[in-house]
Amino acid sequence: MRRRLVGAVAILLAAGLISSACGSSDSSSEERAPAGPQEVPQSGGAAEFLADAPELVIGVVLPETGSLSFLYLPEITGVRLGVEDVRAAGGRVEILAGDSGTDPDIAIETVNRLLGEGAHAIIGAAASGVSQGIIQTLYESQIAQCAASNTSAAFSTQQNAEFFFRTVTTTRADAPVIADNIARGGGTNVAILARGDDWGQSLSELLAESLEELNVASEVVVFSQDAVNFQDIAESVHSMGADTVVILAFAEGAQILRSLLEAGIPPRAMHGGGGMFDVELPSIVSPGNPELLDGFTVYAASGSIEFNERLSELVDGNVVFGGQAYDCVVVLALASLAAGSTEGPDILAEVQNVTRYGTKCFGYGECAALMAEGVDIDYDGVSGPLDLDEVGDISVGRFGIAQVRDGALQVVRIQDIDVP
């Protein structure tokens, strides 16, 4: 898969409106992907096929600490469920895990350790900016990297992303969905508050473009995530006369929300990116009155309803990116099985092949049984049909939007998104 240098769940907003932007639709395949383990294929040929496969060791680099630590539990649990299901179907895979923080220096130290311990592939990091800090090492080492929550569009065009692919939609898909819902909800003048990293700046630029196409005015305000307070941001929003605010932040988003609320901006006028999909957010913003944040809307990737129910029992309801992490495991395992190898170039050569054009299958066991018969497969995951393209981006993804209701952040709808 060579880079080309080329230029859980949608929410009813306050007005009760929702968009199916970017060709999005409720997919009939959504519930086809299995929620639980599949048994080992019964035919002798399939069992022998799996038994002869090399054991794949996956290193996991996720934020146990740092401003995205709330993503650790859903993503690592998604990984563990993926491993559980692959093993239950007769596959041979194991994981080694380590902390990425939200610091490239921590992440690269972890990556080097995991590679030294024998990892053949890497899942992570959670933040696009942190993945940028490890991608050169993985490129030079020719190690396959799957990201469950890196949405920055930059990876699609950079040369050192040759061994990178992802199971999540890019900001090119996220931006039109957010913009369309804002427009349908009556927004006319939008303040886009973006953290000054790769993800924040990429999404803010694309969101501004999408809003302009809908004749909605906007202005981007880039902030430092290391700021002591964010009162000046609230003042900027007021001076703009904005009727809608989009906050592209991580953990610092809670402080920004407090400043906006204190400035009199109603939560129904505020929208957040995936870096704020924290089920504890209402209580963090207002410990004594989490209902104060009712109406705040958050957009992020999700698994299917069926998979989210399975995951939710293990993660106290925080399902964001869990389905995408699960699919990283399954796609890596299927690609390694198809290649008969654990080498990065061999795995990457099969990633697109096992997710596109072949016979549809909806779990590792079902797909492996077909492969044992010599059938070309097309794995549809719990995070959507995937359909990975030649640069490692998915063509169809599963998008979730949640809203704070009665003091709790709740996923209320799931849509599949055709990535533009």
C-alpha atoms as one frame of an Amber mdcrd trajectory, in Angstrom:
protein
   0.000   0.000   0.000   1.926   3.037  -1.234   1.170   6.653  -0.333   0.164
   8.897  -3.199   1.127  12.563  -3.068  -2.387  13.820  -3.737  -3.641  17.059
  -3.010 -22.439   5.701  19.158 -24.420   7.958  16.774 -26.203  11.011  15.186
 -28.005  13.339  17.475 -31.312  15.046  17.262 -30.333  18.632  17.831 -32.343
  21.149  19.800 -34.638  21.681  16.835 -35.016  17.923  16.393 -33.170  17.931
  13.093 -30.516  15.582  11.769 -28.576  15.211   8.588 -27.487  12.300   6.470
 -24.535  14.255   5.091 -21.818  12.886   2.820 -24.137  10.235   1.456 -24.601
   8.791   4.933 -27.223   6.164   5.509 -28.354   3.633   8.051 -26.646   0.482
   6.868 -28.432  -2.836   6.735 -25.040  -4.488   7.270 -24.653  -2.696  10.599
 -26.016  -5.574  12.661 -24.360  -8.307  10.592 -20.979  -8.060  12.282 -20.945
 -10.439  15.257 -21.153  -9.009  18.761 -19.414 -12.006  20.314 -16.825 -14.702
  19.590 -17.278 -17.061  16.669 -16.395 -20.726  17.004 -13.440 -22.354  15.248
 -14.407 -23.302  11.668 -15.495 -26.961  11.667 -13.946 -28.167   8.409 -10.578
 -29.854   8.699  -9.128 -27.684   5.947 -10.067 -24.478   7.747  -8.698 -25.715
  11.057  -5.416 -26.715   9.416  -5.273 -23.386   7.572  -5.523 -21.499  10.861
  -3.156 -23.816  12.694  -0.464 -23.212  10.082  -0.773 -19.421  10.312   2.049
 -17.499  12.004   1.316 -15.974  15.418   0.816 -12.218  15.100   2.079 -10.053
  17.972   0.365  -6.647  18.115   1.799  -3.784  20.148  -0.824  -1.404  21.538
   0.135   2.238  22.179  -2.775   4.033  23.864  -3.158   6.873  26.422  -3.270
   5.343  29.886  -2.308   8.836  31.045  -2.662  12.359  29.675  -5.491  14.489
  28.333  -6.976  11.662  26.249  -6.840   9.019  28.990 -10.648   8.721  28.873
 -10.203   7.051  25.471  -7.950   4.350  26.898 -10.670   2.110  28.333 -12.947
   1.917  25.264 -10.033   1.478  22.851  -8.038  -1.089  24.851 -11.252  -2.988
  25.602 -12.099  -3.008  21.894  -8.622  -4.415  21.216  -9.025  -7.099  23.872
 -12.447  -8.127  22.548 -10.949  -8.384  19.068  -8.175 -10.641  20.337 -10.719
 -12.722  22.256 -12.832 -13.241  19.142  -9.881 -14.033  16.875  -8.617 -16.627
  19.327 -12.081 -18.129  19.797 -12.204 -18.686  16.038  -8.816 -20.408  16.009
  -6.636 -17.434  15.115  -3.198 -16.903  16.601  -2.690 -13.393  17.967  -1.403
 -11.788  21.144  -0.968  -8.218  22.353   1.709  -6.236  24.140   0.541  -2.912
  25.560   2.057   0.357  26.688   1.221   3.987  27.440   1.335   6.742  24.827
   0.146   9.572  27.062  -0.659  12.482  24.792   3.062  13.037  24.370   5.046
  11.858  21.322   8.128  11.393  23.532   6.291   8.929  25.780   4.789   7.184
  22.755   8.065   6.696  20.897   9.679   5.226  24.014   6.784   2.763  24.271
   6.965   1.897  20.565  10.679   1.156  20.774  10.101  -1.087  23.781   7.258
  -2.986  22.094   9.265  -3.508  18.918  12.137  -4.760  21.030   9.744  -7.236
  22.662   8.753  -8.620  19.278   5.676  -6.665  18.145   4.933  -7.229  14.441
   2.324  -4.450  14.177   1.134  -1.442  16.187  -2.352  -0.233  17.105  -2.404
   3.435  18.119  -1.757   6.085  19.058  -5.094   7.655  19.988  -4.180  11.220
  19.008  -3.191  12.161  15.467  -0.410  14.399  16.774   1.046  11.563  18.848
   0.923   9.184  15.877   2.872  11.781  13.924   5.569  11.385  16.546   5.921
   7.627  16.008   5.119   7.208  12.337   8.644   7.827  11.045  10.034   5.079
  13.275   7.354   2.647  12.100   7.990   3.645   8.488  11.721   3.035   8.811
  11.091  -0.271  10.620   8.428  -1.277   8.052   5.886  -1.977  10.790   2.159
  -1.963  10.013   0.253   0.628  12.065  -3.524   0.723  12.479  -5.159   3.760
  14.086  -8.654   3.614  15.563  -9.019   7.336  16.282  -6.561   9.288  14.084
  -8.818  11.438  11.917  -6.292  13.994  10.625  -6.333  14.201   6.834  -2.545
  14.624   6.769  -1.868  10.879   6.933  -3.571  10.385   3.569  -0.834  12.202
   1.662   2.428  11.982   3.588   5.098   9.635   2.279   6.117   8.191   5.645
   2.566   6.881   6.163   3.199   3.965   3.807   2.639   1.440   6.621  -0.256
   3.360   8.231  -3.961   2.644   7.843  -7.036   3.409   9.916 -10.513   2.166
  10.686 -11.950   5.612  11.441 -13.254   8.319   9.115 -11.011  11.289   8.426
 -11.806  14.902   9.178 -12.912  15.144   5.539 -15.967  13.120   6.552 -16.371
  14.560  10.058 -16.443  18.200   8.991 -19.448  18.026   6.606 -21.517  16.080
   9.158 -20.893  18.652  11.896 -21.445  21.556   9.507 -24.685  20.178   8.123
 -26.178  19.598  11.569 -25.197  23.095  12.674 -26.837  24.607   9.588 -30.002
  22.547  10.028 -30.098  23.574  13.682 -30.184  27.248  12.681 -26.537  28.247
  13.171 -25.515  31.276  11.099 -22.277  32.502  12.713 -19.942  29.872  14.125
 -16.899  30.222  16.362 -14.557  27.254  15.829 -12.230  26.844  18.825  -9.380
  24.553  17.807  -6.457  23.208  19.799  -3.185  23.987  18.053  -2.260  20.452
  17.021  -2.489  18.412  13.826  -6.026  17.191  14.489  -7.472  20.479  15.701
  -6.105  22.583  12.875  -6.957  20.020  10.195 -10.571  19.636  11.326 -11.091
  23.354  11.920  -9.971  24.248   8.391 -12.201  21.611   6.808 -15.133  22.577
   9.032 -14.804  26.222   8.002 -14.844  25.143   4.349 -17.917  22.958   4.870
 -19.774  25.763   6.653 -18.918  28.208   3.865 -20.429  25.808   1.330 -23.636
  25.968   3.374 -23.493  29.807   3.485 -22.759  29.769   7.220 -20.178  32.270
   8.455 -17.378  31.054  10.718 -14.112  32.091  12.306 -11.366  29.805  13.604
  -9.725  30.596  16.940  -6.635  28.457  17.603  -5.733  28.026  21.274  -2.841
  26.481  23.159  -3.822  23.373  25.056  -1.292  24.436  27.722  -3.127  27.657
  28.543  -3.820  28.323  32.240  -7.335  29.622  31.602  -9.595  30.159  28.633
 -11.513  33.289  29.621 -10.090  35.147  26.618 -11.647  32.523  24.330 -15.103
  33.184  25.760 -14.538  36.910  25.216 -13.526  36.224  21.606 -16.747  34.298
  21.020 -18.765  37.215  22.380 -16.910  39.768  20.267 -17.616  37.659  17.167
 -21.332  37.658  17.913 -21.334  33.900  17.350 -24.607  32.022  17.786 -22.872
  28.598  17.680 -19.577  27.346  19.075 -17.586  24.251  18.052 -14.927  23.130
  20.541 -12.138  20.961  19.123 -10.350  20.044  22.324  -9.234  17.183  24.557
  -9.402  17.272  28.373  -8.903  21.058  28.374 -12.336  21.258  26.743 -13.940
  21.045  30.195 -12.326  24.358  31.193 -13.392  25.922  27.909 -16.975  24.782
  28.468 -16.987  26.323  31.962 -15.770  29.645  30.567 -18.425  29.606  27.827
 -21.200  28.724  30.274 -20.086  31.503  32.631 -20.229  33.878  29.664 -23.887
  32.963  29.174 -23.558  30.768  26.084 -26.201  28.014  26.249 -24.997  24.392
  25.930 -27.464  23.703  23.103 -25.407  26.165  21.014 -22.174  24.249  21.670
 -20.753  21.265  19.778 -17.640  19.180  20.510 -15.293  16.990  18.495 -14.348
  13.416  19.296 -11.630  14.505  21.724 -14.400  15.484  24.177 -16.370  12.227
  24.028 -15.997  11.548  27.753 -18.993  10.141  29.637 -17.714  11.923  32.764
 -17.635  15.312  31.017 -20.919  16.713  32.464 -19.744  15.984  36.015 -16.266
  17.354  35.313 -17.687  20.609  33.981 -20.248  20.984  36.760 -19.668  18.529
  39.636 -22.747  19.547  41.591 -25.071  20.015  38.637 -24.167  17.917  35.566
 -27.554  18.815  34.015 -26.075  22.265  33.441 -24.510  20.845  30.258 -27.772
  19.425  28.851 -27.996  20.029  25.109 -24.242  19.910  24.419 -23.550  17.743
  21.357 -20.455  15.620  20.661 -19.452  13.960  17.378 -17.231  10.870  17.194
 -16.806   7.431  15.661 -18.704   4.435  17.025 -19.295   0.746  16.588 -22.602
  -0.887  15.712 -25.502  -0.887  18.158 -24.985  -4.578  18.866 -21.239  -4.228
  19.465 -21.712  -1.074  21.549 -24.062  -2.976  23.854 -21.386  -5.618  24.378
 -18.662  -3.028  24.898 -20.743  -0.741  27.109 -21.051  -3.369  29.823 -17.261
  -3.298  30.207 -16.561   0.433  29.893 -19.380   2.138  31.815 -21.004   3.389
  28.629 -17.958   5.019  27.003 -17.964   3.288  23.605 -16.206   5.915  21.470
 -13.654   4.410  19.033 -14.046   0.975  20.649 -15.458  -0.611  17.494 -12.674
   0.941  15.443 -10.039  -0.539  17.793 -11.730  -3.952  17.542 -11.569  -3.794
  13.746  -7.869  -2.880  13.819  -7.229  -6.255  15.447  -9.412  -8.208  13.025
  -8.069  -6.510   9.883  -4.445  -6.995  10.981  -5.144 -10.641  11.829  -6.916
 -11.325   8.518  -4.213  -9.539   6.510  -1.490 -11.518   8.274  -3.445 -14.736
   7.670  -3.885 -13.908   3.968  -0.183 -13.095   3.628   0.964 -16.079   5.666
   3.402 -13.639   7.221   3.929 -11.209  10.085   6.180  -8.881   8.080   4.910
  -5.318   7.707   5.123  -5.087   3.892   3.327  -8.436   3.531   0.546  -7.417
   5.929   0.051  -4.030   4.235  -0.137  -5.709   0.837  -3.231  -7.597   2.040
  -5.023  -4.941   4.121  -7.007  -3.547   1.207  -7.606  -7.010  -0.252  -9.339
  -8.373   2.865 -11.671  -5.368   3.242 -12.828  -4.743  -0.312 -14.232  -6.289
  -3.493 -14.523  -9.911  -2.317 -17.261 -12.024  -0.726 -18.813 -10.264   2.263
 -18.040 -11.720   5.685 -18.725 -10.293   9.117 -16.297 -11.805  11.616 -12.831
 -13.322  11.816 -14.121 -16.901  11.961 -16.446 -16.536   8.979 -13.797 -14.724
   6.947 -11.048 -17.225   7.816 -13.261 -20.146   6.777 -13.818 -18.528   3.378
 -10.113 -17.832   2.981  -9.345 -21.495   3.715 -11.497 -22.350   0.670  -9.563
 -19.907  -1.517 -12.313 -17.262  -1.533 -11.425 -13.568  -1.767 -13.065 -11.854
   1.202 -14.496  -8.439   2.033 -14.582  -8.006   5.812 -17.344  -5.695   7.033
 -16.540  -4.715  10.601 -18.356  -3.598  13.708 -17.251  -0.051  12.815 -18.781
  -0.217   9.334 -18.085  -1.651   5.880 -14.529  -0.165   5.955 -13.603  -0.638
   2.246  -9.999   0.494   2.751  -8.525   2.367  -0.191  -5.011   2.449  -1.617
  -3.768   5.028   0.923  -5.156   3.228   3.967  -8.313   5.285   4.495 -11.757
   3.757   4.856 -14.319   4.564   2.197 -17.309   3.936   4.467 -17.271   4.516
   8.217 -19.612   4.424  11.168 -20.229   7.791  12.754 -21.624   8.508  16.189
 -22.995  11.671  17.727 -24.020  11.976  21.366 -25.817  14.573  23.440 -25.909
  15.451  27.111 -29.373  14.646  28.459 -30.315  14.719  32.126 -26.666  15.223
  33.000 -25.406  12.196  31.061 -23.628  11.984  27.697 -25.721   9.533  25.693
 -25.188   7.978  22.269 -28.567   8.109  20.553 -28.084   7.167  16.907 -25.614
   5.575  14.505 -25.053   6.404  10.844 -22.771   5.005   8.173 -20.893   7.712
   6.312 -19.640   7.604   2.720 -16.302   9.379   2.975 -15.983  12.151   0.349
